mmCIF file of C-alpha atoms in Angstrom:
data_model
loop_
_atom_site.group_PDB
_atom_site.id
_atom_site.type_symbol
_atom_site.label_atom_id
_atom_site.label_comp_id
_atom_site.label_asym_id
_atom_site.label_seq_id
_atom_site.Cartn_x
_atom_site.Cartn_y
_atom_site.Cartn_z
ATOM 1 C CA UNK A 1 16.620 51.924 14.770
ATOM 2 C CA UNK A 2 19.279 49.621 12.666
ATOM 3 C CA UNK A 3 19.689 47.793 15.497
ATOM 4 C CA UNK A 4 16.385 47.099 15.720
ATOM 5 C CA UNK A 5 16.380 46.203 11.728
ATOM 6 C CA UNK A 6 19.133 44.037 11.927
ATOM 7 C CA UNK A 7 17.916 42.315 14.784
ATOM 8 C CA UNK A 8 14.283 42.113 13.057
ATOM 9 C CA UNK A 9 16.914 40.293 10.191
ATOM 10 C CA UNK A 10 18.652 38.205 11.857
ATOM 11 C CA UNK A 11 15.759 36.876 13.334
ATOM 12 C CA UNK A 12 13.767 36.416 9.973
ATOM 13 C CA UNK A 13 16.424 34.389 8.683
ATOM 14 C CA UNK A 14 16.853 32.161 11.378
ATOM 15 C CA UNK A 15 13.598 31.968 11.116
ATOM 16 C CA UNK A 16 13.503 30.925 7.266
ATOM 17 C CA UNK A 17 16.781 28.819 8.016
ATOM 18 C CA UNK A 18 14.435 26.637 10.491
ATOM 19 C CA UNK A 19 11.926 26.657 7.925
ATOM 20 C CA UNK A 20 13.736 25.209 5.037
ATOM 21 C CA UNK A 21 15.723 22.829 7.389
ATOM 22 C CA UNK A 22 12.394 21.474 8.502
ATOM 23 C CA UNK A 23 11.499 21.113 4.853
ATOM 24 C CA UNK A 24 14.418 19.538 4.047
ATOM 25 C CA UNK A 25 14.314 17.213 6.867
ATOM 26 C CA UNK A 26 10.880 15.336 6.008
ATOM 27 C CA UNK A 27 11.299 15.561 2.475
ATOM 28 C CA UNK A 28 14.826 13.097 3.826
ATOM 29 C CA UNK A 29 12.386 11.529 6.038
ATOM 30 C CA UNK A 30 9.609 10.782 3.372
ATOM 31 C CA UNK A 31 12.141 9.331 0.885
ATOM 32 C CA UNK A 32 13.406 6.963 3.369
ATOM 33 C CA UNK A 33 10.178 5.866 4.418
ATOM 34 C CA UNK A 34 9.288 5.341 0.373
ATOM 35 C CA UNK A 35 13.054 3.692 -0.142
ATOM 36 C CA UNK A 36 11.910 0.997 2.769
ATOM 37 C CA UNK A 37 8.511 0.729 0.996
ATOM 38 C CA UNK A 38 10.660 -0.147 -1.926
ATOM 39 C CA UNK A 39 13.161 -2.224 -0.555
ATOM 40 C CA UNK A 40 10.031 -4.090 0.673
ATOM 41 C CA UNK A 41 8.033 -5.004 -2.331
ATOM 42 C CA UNK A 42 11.545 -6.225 -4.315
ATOM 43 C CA UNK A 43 12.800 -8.749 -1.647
ATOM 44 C CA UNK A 44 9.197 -10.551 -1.244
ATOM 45 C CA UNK A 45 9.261 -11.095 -5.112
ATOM 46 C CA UNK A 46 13.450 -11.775 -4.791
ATOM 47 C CA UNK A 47 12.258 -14.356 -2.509
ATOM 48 C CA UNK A 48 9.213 -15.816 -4.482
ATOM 49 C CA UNK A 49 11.878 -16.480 -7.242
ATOM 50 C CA UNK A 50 13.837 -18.145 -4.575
ATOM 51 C CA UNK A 51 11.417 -20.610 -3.750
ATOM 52 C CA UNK A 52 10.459 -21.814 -7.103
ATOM 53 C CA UNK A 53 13.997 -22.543 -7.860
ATOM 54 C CA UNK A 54 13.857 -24.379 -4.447
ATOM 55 C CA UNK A 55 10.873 -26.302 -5.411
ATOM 56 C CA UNK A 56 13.810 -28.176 -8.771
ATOM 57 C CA UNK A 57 16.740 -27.801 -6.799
ATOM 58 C CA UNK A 58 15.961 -28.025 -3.024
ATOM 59 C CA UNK A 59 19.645 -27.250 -2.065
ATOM 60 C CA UNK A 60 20.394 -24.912 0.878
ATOM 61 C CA UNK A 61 21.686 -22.016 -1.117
ATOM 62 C CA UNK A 62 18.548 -21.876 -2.540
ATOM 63 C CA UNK A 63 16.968 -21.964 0.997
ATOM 64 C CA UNK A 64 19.188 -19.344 1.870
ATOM 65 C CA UNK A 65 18.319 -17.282 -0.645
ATOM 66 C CA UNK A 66 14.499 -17.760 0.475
ATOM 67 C CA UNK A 67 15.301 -16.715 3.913
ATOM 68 C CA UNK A 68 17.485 -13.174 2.884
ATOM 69 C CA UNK A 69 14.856 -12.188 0.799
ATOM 70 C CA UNK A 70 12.584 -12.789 3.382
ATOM 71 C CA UNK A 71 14.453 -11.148 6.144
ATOM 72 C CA UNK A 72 15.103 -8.117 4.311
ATOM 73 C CA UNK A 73 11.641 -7.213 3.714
ATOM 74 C CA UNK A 74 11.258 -8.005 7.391
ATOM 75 C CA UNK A 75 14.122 -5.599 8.214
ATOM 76 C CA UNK A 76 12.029 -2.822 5.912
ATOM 77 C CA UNK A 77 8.834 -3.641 7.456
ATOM 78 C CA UNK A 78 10.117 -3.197 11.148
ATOM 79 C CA UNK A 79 11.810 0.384 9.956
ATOM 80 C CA UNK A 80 8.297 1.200 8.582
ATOM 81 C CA UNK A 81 6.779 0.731 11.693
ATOM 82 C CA UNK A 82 8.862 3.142 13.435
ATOM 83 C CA UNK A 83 9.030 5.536 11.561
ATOM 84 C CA UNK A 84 5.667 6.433 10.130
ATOM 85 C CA UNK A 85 5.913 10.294 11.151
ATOM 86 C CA UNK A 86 2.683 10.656 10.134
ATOM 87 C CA UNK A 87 3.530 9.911 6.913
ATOM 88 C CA UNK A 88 0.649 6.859 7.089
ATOM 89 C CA UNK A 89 -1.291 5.742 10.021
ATOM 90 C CA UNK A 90 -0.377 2.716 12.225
ATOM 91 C CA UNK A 91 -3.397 0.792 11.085
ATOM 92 C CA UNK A 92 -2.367 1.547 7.695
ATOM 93 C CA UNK A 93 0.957 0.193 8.124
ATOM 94 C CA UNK A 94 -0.530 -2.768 10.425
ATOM 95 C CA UNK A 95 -2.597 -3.812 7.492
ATOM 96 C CA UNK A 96 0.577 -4.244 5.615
ATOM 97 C CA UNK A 97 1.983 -5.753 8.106
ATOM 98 C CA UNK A 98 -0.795 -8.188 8.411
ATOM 99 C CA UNK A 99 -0.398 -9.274 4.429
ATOM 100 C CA UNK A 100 3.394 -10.109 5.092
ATOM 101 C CA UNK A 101 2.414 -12.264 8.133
ATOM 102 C CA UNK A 102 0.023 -14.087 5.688
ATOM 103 C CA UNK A 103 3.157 -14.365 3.081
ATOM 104 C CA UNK A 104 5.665 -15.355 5.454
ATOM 105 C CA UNK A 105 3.193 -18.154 7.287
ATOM 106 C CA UNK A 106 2.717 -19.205 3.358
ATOM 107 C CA UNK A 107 6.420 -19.430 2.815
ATOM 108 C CA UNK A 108 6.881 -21.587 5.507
ATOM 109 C CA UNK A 109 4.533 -24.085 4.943
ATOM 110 C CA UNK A 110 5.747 -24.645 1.397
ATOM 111 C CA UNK A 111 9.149 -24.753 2.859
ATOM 112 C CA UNK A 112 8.073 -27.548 4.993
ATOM 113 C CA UNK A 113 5.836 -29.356 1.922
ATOM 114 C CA UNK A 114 8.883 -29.321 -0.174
ATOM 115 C CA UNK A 115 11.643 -30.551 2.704
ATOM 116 C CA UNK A 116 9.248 -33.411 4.126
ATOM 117 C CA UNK A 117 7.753 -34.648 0.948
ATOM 118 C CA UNK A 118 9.878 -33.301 -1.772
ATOM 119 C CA UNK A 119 6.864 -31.885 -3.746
ATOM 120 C CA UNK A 120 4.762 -29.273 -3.067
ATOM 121 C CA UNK A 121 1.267 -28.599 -2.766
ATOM 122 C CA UNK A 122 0.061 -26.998 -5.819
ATOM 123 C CA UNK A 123 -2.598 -25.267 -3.459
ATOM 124 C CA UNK A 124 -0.425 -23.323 -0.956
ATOM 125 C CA UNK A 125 1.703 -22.788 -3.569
ATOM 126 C CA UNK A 126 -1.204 -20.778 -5.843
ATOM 127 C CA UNK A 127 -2.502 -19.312 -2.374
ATOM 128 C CA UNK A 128 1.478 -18.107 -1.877
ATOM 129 C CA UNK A 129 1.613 -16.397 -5.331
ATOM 130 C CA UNK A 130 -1.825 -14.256 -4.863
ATOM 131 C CA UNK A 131 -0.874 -13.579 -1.355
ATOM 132 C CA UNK A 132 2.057 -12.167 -3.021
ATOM 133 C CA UNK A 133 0.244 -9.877 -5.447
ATOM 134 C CA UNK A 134 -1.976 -8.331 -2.722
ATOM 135 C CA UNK A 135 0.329 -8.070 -0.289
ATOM 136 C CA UNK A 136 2.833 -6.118 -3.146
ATOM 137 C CA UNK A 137 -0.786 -4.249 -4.102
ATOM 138 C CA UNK A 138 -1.553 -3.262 -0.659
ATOM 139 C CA UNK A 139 2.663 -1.635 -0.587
ATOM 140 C CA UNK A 140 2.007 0.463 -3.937
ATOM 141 C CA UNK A 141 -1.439 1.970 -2.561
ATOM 142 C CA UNK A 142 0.876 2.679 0.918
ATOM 143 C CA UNK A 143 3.492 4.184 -1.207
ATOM 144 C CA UNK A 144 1.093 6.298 -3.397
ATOM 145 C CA UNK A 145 -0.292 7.147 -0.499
ATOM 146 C CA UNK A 146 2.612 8.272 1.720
ATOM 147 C CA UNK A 147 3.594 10.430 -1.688
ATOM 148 C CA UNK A 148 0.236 12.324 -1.247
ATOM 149 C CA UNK A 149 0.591 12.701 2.535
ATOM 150 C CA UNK A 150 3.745 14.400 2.312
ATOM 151 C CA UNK A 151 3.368 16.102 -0.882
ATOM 152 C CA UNK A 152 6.377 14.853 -1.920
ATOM 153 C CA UNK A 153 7.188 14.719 -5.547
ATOM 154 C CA UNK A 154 9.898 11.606 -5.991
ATOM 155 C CA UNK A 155 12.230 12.584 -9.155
ATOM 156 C CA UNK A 156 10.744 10.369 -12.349
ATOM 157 C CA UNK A 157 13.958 8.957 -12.866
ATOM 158 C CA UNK A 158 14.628 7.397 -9.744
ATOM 159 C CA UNK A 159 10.133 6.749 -9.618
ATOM 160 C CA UNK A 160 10.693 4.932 -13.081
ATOM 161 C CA UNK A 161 13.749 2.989 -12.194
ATOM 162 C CA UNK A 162 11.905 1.922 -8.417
ATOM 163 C CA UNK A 163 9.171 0.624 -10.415
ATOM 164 C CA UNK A 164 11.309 -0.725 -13.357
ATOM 165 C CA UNK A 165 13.135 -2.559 -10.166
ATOM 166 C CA UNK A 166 9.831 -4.442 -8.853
ATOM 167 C CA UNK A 167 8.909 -5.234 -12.411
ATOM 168 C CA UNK A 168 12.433 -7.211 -12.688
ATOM 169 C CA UNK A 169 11.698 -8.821 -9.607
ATOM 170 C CA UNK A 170 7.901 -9.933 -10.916
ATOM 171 C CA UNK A 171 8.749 -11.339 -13.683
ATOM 172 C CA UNK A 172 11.700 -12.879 -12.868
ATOM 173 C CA UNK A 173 9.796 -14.700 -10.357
ATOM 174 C CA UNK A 174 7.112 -15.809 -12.467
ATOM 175 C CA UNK A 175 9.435 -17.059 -15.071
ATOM 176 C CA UNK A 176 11.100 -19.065 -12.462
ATOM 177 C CA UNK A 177 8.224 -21.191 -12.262
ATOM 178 C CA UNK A 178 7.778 -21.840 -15.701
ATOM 179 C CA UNK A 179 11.559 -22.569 -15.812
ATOM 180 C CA UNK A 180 12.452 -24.505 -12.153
ATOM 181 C CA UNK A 181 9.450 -26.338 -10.664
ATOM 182 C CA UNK A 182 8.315 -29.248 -11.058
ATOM 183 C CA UNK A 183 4.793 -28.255 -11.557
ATOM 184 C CA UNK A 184 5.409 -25.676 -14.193
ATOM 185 C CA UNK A 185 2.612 -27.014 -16.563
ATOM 186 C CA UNK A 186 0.028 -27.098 -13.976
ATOM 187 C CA UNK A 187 1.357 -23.919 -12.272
ATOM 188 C CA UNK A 188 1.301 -20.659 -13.701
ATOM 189 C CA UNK A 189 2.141 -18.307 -10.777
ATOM 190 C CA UNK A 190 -0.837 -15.822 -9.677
ATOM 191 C CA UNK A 191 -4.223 -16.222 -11.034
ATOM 192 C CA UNK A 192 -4.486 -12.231 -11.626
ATOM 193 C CA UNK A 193 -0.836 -11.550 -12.690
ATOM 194 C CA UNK A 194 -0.282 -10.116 -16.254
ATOM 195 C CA UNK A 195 1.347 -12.597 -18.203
ATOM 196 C CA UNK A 196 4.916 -12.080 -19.039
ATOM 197 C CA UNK A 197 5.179 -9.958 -22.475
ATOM 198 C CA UNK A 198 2.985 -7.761 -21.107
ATOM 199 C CA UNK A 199 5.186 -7.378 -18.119
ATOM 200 C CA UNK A 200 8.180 -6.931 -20.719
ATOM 201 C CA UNK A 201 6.748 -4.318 -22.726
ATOM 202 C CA UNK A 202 6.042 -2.313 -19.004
ATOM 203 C CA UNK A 203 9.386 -2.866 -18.231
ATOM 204 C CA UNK A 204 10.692 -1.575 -21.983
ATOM 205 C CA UNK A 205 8.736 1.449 -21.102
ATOM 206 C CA UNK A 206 10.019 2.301 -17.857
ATOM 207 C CA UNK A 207 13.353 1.552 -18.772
ATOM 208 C CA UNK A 208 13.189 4.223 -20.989
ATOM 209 C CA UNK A 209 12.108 6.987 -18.914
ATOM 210 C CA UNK A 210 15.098 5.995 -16.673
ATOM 211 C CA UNK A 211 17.971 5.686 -19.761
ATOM 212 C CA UNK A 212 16.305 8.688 -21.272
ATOM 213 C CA UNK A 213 17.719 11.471 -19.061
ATOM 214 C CA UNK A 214 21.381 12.916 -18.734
ATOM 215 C CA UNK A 215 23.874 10.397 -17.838
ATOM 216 C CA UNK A 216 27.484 10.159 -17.620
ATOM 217 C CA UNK A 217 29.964 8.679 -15.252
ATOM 218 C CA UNK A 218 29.155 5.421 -13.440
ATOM 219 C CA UNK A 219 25.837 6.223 -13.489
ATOM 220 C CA UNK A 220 25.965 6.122 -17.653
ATOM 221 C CA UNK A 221 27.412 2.328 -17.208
ATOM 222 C CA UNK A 222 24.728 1.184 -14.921
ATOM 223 C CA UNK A 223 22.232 2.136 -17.469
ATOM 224 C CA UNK A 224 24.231 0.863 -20.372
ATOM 225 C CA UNK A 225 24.761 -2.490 -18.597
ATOM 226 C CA UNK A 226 20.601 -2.809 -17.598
ATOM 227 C CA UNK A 227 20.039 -2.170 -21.368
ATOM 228 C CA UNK A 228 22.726 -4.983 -23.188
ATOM 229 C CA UNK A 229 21.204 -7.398 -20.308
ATOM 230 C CA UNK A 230 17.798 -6.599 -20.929
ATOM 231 C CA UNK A 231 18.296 -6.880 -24.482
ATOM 232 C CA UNK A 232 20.432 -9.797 -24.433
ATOM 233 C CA UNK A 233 16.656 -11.970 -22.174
ATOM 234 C CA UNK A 234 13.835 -9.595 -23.339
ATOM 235 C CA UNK A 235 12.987 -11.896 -25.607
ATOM 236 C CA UNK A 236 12.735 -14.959 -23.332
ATOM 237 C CA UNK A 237 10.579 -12.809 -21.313
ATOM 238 C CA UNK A 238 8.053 -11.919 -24.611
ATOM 239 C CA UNK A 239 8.063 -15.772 -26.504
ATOM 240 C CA UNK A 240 7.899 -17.206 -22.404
ATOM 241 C CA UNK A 241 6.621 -20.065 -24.042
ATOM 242 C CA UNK A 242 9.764 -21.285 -25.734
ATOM 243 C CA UNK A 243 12.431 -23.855 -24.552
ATOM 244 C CA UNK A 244 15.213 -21.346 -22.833
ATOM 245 C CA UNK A 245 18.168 -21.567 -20.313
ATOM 246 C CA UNK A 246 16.257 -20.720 -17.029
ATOM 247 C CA UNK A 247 19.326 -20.232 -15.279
ATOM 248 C CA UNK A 248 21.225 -17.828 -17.755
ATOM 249 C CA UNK A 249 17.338 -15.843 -17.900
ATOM 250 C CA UNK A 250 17.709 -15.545 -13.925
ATOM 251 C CA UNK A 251 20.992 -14.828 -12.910
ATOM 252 C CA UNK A 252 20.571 -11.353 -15.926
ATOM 253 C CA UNK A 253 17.567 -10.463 -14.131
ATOM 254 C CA UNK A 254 19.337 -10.297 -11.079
ATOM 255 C CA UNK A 255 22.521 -8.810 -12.484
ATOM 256 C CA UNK A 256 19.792 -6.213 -13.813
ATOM 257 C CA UNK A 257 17.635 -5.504 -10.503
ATOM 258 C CA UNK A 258 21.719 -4.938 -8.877
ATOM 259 C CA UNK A 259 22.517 -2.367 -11.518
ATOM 260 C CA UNK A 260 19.208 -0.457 -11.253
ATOM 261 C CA UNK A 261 19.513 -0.483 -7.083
ATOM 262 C CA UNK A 262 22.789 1.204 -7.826
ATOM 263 C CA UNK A 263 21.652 3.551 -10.337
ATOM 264 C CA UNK A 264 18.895 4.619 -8.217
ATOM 265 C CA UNK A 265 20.630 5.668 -5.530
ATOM 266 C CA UNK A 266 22.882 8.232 -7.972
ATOM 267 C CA UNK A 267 19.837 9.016 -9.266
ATOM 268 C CA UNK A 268 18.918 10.153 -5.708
ATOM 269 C CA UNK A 269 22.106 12.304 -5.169
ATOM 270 C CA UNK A 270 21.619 14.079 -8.236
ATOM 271 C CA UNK A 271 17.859 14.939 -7.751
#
């Protein structure tokens, strides 16, 4: 008869062991898939920015730039696409898919406009920027989405400092062409985006929900670095309209969106 108990045990807990390994294993699953998503909507803005510095400077670091951006969101989408485990649907992910084609054909032909002629054409340029928007819609819905699916709950840190990361990325892009191009006052980036204080006083809020928990360790200097650099151009990013050092405004937002890719992933071991 204890035999039979602890047999009846052992087997229970094996059992449960499965069980919470399982669990453990898509909830891994689910945050890669929603780290890709991620990954995805930053470098397609990361290379917007890169092209409207392109459009002033036209140099091949700039280029290069263009093309990194553009090939890391590429590497995210193809990692998407294989591993959906039903997480979202293949047409789901095909429509995504779909947008970046759109962005990426976009890209190129302004490429082109700007290499042969050394303007661009203030019409694919505007179609480029709401491509951009809908195609960086279409990834939040997916990501909501793929949250639901899985009932998974992402931490609200590392949820805050993901979105805080895209809305670096937005407005940095937008502010590069006000800043770089050549068509600045007849160009204004999307036609639905929210103009740039209002993006700034987002960004002040999800900042704090990341700064506002525990932190200590390298984790604590990430944060403290975001803040003194967000501090030091938040107000370039409110009064947009006023003469500033486009440059010095870019390469902090970038220093910024570094620190907060770091910081999430800490954020992400300590969840």
């Amino acid at each position: 008869m204890k035999t039979i108990r602890l047999r009846t045990h052992c087997l229970v807990s094996a059992l449960l062991l499965l069980m919470l390994t399982s669990i453990s294993a898509q909830a891994q699953d689910t945050d890669d898939f929603l780290s890709q998503l991620h990954s995805f909507r930053v470098s397609n803005y990361v290379s917007l920015d890169a092209y409207y510095r392109f459009i002033g400077s036209g140099t091949n670091d700039t280029l290069n730039e263009i093309v990194a951006g553009i090939n890391t969101a590429n590497d995210s989408m193809n990692l998407l696409a294989k591993n959906t485990r039903g997480i979202l649907s293949g047409e789901q992910i095909e429509g995504l898919n779909s947008e970046f084609d759109k962005f990426k054909a976009l890209m190129r032909d302004n490429i082109n406009d700007v290499r042969n002629t050394g303007y661009p054409d203030l019409r694919l340029v505007s179609d480029m920027a709401n491509q951009a928007l809908i195609m960086n819609d279409r990834a939040t819905e997916l990501y909501q989405v793929a949250q639901e699916n899985s009932q998974t709950e992402t931490d609200p840190r590392v949820e805050a400092a993901r979105l805080s990361a895209v809305k670096i990325a937005q407005m940095m892009a937008k502010y590069s062409v006000r800043t770089n191009s050549s068509v600045a006052q007849t160009f204004q980036g999307s036609s639905t985006e929210k103009p740039l204080d209002e993006q700034a006083m987002e960004f002040d809020q999800l900042l704090a929900k990341v700064v506002g928990g525990k932190s200590d360790g390298e984790l604590k200097v990430l944060l403290d670095d975001v803040e003194a650099k967000w501090q030091f151009i938040r107000g370039s990013y409110v009064n947009y309209n006023e003469n500033n050092v486009g440059f010095v405004i870019d390469r902090y937002s970038k220093r910024i969106l570094e620190s907060l890719t770091m910081a999430i992933g800490l954020l992400q071991q300590n969840a």
